[in-house]
Short mmCIF file of C-alpha atoms in Angstrom, two decimals:
data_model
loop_
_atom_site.label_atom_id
_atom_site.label_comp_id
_atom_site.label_asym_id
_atom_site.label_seq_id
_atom_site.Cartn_x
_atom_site.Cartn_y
_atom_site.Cartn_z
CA UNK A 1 107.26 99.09 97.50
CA UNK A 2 106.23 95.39 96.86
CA UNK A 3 103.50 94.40 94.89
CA UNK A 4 102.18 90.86 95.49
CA UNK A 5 99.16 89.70 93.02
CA UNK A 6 97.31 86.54 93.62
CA UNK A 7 95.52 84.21 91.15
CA UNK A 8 92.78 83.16 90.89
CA UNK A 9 90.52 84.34 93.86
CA UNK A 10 88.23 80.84 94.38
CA UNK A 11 89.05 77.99 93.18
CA UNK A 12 86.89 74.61 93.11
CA UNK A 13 88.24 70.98 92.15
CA UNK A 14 87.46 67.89 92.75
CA UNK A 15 88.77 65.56 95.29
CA UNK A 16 91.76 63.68 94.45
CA UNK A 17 92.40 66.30 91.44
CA UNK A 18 95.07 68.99 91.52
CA UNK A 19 94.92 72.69 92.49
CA UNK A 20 97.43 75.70 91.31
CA UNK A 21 97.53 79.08 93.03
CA UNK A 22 100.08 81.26 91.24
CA UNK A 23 101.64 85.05 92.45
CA UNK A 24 103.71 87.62 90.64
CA UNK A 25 105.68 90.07 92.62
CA UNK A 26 107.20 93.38 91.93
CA UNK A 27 110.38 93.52 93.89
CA UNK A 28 113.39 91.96 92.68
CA UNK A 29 114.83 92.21 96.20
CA UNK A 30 112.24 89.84 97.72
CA UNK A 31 114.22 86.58 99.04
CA UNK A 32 111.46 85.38 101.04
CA UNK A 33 108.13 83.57 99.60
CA UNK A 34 105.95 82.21 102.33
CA UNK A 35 102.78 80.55 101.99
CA UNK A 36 100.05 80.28 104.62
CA UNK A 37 96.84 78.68 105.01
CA UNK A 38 93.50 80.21 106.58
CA UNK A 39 90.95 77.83 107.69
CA UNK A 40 87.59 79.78 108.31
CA UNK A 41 87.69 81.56 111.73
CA UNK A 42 91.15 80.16 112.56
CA UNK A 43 95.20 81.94 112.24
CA UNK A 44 96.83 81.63 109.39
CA UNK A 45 99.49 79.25 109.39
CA UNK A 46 102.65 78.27 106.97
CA UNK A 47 102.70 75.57 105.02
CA UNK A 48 105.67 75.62 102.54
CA UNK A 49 108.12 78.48 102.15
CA UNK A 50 111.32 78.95 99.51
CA UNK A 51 114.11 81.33 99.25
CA UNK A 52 114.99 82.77 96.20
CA UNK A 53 118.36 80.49 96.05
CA UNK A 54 116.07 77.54 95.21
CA UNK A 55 113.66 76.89 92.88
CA UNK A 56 111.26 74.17 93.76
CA UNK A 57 110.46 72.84 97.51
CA UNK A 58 108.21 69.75 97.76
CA UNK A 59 106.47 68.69 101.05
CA UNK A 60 104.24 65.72 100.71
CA UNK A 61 101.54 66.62 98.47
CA UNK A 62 102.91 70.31 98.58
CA UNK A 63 104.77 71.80 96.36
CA UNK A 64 106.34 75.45 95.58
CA UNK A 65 107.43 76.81 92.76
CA UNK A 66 109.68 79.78 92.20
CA UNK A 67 110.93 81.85 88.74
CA UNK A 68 112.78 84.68 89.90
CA UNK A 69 113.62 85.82 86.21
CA UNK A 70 109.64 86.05 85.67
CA UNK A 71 109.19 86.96 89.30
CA UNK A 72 106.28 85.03 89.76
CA UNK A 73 106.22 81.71 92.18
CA UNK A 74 103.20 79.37 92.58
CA UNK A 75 101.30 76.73 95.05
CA UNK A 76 100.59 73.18 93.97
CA UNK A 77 98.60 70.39 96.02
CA UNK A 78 98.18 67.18 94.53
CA UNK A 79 95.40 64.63 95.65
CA UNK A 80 93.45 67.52 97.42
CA UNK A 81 91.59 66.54 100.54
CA UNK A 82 88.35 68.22 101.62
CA UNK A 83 90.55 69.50 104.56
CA UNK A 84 92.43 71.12 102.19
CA UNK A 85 89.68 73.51 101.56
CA UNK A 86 90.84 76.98 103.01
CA UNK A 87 92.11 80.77 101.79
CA UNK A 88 96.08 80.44 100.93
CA UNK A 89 98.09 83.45 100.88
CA UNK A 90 101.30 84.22 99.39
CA UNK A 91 103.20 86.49 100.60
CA UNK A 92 106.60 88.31 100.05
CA UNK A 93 109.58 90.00 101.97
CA UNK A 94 112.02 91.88 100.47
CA UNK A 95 113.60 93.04 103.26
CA UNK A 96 117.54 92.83 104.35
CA UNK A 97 116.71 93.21 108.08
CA UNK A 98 113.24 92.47 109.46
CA UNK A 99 110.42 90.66 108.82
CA UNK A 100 107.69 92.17 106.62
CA UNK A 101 105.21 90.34 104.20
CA UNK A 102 103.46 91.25 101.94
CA UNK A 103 100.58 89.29 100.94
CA UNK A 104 98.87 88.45 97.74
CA UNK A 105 94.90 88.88 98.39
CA UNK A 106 94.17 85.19 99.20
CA UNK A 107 92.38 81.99 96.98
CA UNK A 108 89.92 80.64 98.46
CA UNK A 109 90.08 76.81 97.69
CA UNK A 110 86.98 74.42 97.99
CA UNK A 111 87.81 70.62 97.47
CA UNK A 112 84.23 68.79 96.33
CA UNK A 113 84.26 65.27 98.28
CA UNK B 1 106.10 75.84 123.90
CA UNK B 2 102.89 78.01 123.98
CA UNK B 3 101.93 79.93 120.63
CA UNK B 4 101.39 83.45 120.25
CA UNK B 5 98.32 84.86 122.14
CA UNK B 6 96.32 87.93 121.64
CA UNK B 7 93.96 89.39 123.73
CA UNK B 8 91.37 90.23 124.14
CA UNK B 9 89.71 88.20 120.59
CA UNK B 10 86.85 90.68 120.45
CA UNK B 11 86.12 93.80 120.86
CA UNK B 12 83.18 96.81 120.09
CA UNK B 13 84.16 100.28 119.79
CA UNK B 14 82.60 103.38 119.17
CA UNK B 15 83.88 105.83 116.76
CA UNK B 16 86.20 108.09 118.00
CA UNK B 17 87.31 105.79 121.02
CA UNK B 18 90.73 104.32 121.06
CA UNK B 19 92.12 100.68 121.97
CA UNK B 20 94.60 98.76 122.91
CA UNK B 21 95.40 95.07 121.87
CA UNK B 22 98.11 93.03 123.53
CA UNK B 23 100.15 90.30 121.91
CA UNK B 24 102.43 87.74 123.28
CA UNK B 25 104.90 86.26 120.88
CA UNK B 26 106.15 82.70 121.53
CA UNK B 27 109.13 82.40 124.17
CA UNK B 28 112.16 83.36 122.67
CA UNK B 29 110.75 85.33 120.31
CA UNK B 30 111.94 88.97 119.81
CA UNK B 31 109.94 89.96 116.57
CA UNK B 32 106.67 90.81 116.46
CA UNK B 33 104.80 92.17 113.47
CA UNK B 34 101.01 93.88 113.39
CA UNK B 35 98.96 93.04 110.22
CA UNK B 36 95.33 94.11 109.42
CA UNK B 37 92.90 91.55 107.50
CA UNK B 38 89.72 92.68 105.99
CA UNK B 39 87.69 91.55 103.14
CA UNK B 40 89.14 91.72 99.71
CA UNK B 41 92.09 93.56 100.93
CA UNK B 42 94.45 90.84 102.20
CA UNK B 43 96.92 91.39 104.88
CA UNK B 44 97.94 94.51 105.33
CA UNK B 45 101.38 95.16 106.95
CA UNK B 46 101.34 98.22 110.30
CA UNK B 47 104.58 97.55 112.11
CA UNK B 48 107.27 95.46 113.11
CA UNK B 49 108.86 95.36 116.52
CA UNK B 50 112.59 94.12 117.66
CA UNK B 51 113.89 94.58 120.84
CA UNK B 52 111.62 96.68 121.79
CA UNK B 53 112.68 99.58 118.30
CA UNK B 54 110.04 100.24 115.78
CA UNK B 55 112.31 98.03 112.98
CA UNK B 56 109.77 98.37 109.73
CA UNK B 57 106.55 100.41 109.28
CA UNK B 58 103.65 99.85 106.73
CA UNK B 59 101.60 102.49 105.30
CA UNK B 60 98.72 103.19 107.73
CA UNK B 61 98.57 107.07 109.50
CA UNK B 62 99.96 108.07 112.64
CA UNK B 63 96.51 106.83 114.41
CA UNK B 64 98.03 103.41 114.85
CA UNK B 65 100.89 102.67 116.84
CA UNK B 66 102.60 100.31 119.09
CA UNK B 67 104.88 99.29 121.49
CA UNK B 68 107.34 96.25 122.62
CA UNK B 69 108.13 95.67 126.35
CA UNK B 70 111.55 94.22 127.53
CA UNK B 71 110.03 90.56 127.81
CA UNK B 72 109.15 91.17 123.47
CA UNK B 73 105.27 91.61 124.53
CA UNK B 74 103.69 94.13 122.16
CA UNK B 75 100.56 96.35 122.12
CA UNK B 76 99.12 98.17 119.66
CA UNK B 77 97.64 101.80 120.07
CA UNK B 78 94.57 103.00 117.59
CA UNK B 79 93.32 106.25 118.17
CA UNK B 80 90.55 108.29 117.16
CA UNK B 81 88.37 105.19 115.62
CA UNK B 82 87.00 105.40 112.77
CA UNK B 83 84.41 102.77 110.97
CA UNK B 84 86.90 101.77 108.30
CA UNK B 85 88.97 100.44 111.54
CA UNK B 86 86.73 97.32 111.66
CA UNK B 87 88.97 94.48 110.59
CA UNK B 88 90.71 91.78 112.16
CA UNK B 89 94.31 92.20 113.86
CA UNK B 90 96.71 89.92 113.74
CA UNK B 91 100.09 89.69 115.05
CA UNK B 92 103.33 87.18 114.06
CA UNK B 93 105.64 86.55 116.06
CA UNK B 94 109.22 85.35 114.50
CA UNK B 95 112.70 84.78 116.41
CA UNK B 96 114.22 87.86 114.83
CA UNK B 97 116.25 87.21 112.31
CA UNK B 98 115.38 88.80 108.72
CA UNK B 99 113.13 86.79 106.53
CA UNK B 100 112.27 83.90 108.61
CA UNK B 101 109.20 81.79 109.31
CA UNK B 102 106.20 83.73 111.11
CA UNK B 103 103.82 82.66 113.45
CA UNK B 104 100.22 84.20 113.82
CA UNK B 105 98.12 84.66 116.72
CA UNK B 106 94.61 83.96 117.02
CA UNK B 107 93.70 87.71 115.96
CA UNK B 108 91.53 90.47 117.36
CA UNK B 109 88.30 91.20 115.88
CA UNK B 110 87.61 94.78 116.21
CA UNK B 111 84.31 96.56 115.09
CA UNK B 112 84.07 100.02 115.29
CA UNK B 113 80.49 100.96 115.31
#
């Protein structure tokens, strides 16, 4: 099955600098890379999400990355906010009829005011 | 349009009990998936529910199960307890179609003592 790693586990920047969370997955079949975002005590929610047709997807100061040749995709927030600070999961589906993720093992990410 | 809820959000079990958790999926919805979070480990995929079928099942024994009523409401069975059963469950709810945006509920926390 698919094999999602995660790197690195915590993370700490500044405010205002950047932050990179980067995945590798195992399953050439995956189509589907999700991210979601875990504040302490709260759901996780998505964020950003690209299909393996495309290659980058920007949202504000969010931005995905994908290299399905590598099989790796990655997370990048510019200008981080304290209220950026949060776990962020990556997750993959390789399915062709359902919906099942599976999820790198989470980065924590504290932003220093 | 009301968000996925899961009830109840705690619960206290002895080993060797069983329980029930309930999840609604947002209206319209006729996916819903069951993931376990603990510590370290990530999300861990259980099950996957469409139209009331079993569609896609993780890796977890025959203690945990589930079930999807006609209006896409699901429950999920664990038998038999065991300590290694405390963890938070969470379920996503997603329209249906493969590969598509999921939404999480609140979660369960469950502690098995």
């Amino acid at each position: 099955g698919e094999n999602v790693e995660q790197h690195p586990s915590t993370l700490s920047v500044q405010e205002g600098d950047s932050a990179v969370i980067k995945c590798t997955y195992s399953d050439s079949a995956s189509n589907y890379f999700p991210w979601y975002k875990q504040e302490l005590g709260k759901r996780p929610q998505l964020i950003i999400d690209i299909r393996s047709n495309v290659g980058e997807k920007k949202d504000q100061r969010i931005a995905v990355t994908l290299n399905k040749t590598a099989k790796h995709f990655s997370l990048h927030i510019t200008e981080t906010q304290p209220e950026d600070s949060a776990v962020y999961f990556c997750a993959a589906s390789p399915l062709l009829t359902g919906n099942q993720f599976y999820f790198g093992t989470g980065t924590s990410l504290t932003v220093i005011p | 349009k009301a968000g996925v809820t899961q009830t109840p959000r705690y619960l206290i079990k002895t080993r060797g009990q069983q329980v029930t958790l309930s999840c609604s999926p947002i209206s319209g919805h006729r996916s819903v998936s069951w993931y376990q979070q603990t510590p370290g480990q990530g999300l861990q995929f259980l099950f996957e529910y469409f139209s009331e079928t079993q569609r896609n099942k993780g890796n977890f024994p025959g203690r945990f199960s589930g079930r999807q009523f006609s209006n896409s409401r699901s429950e999920m069975n664990v038998s038999t307890l065991e300590l290694g059963d405390s963890a938070l469950y969470l379920c996503a709810s997603s329209p249906g179609h493969p590969n598509t945006e999921a939404f999480f509920g609140q979660g369960t926390r469950l502690t098995v003592v």
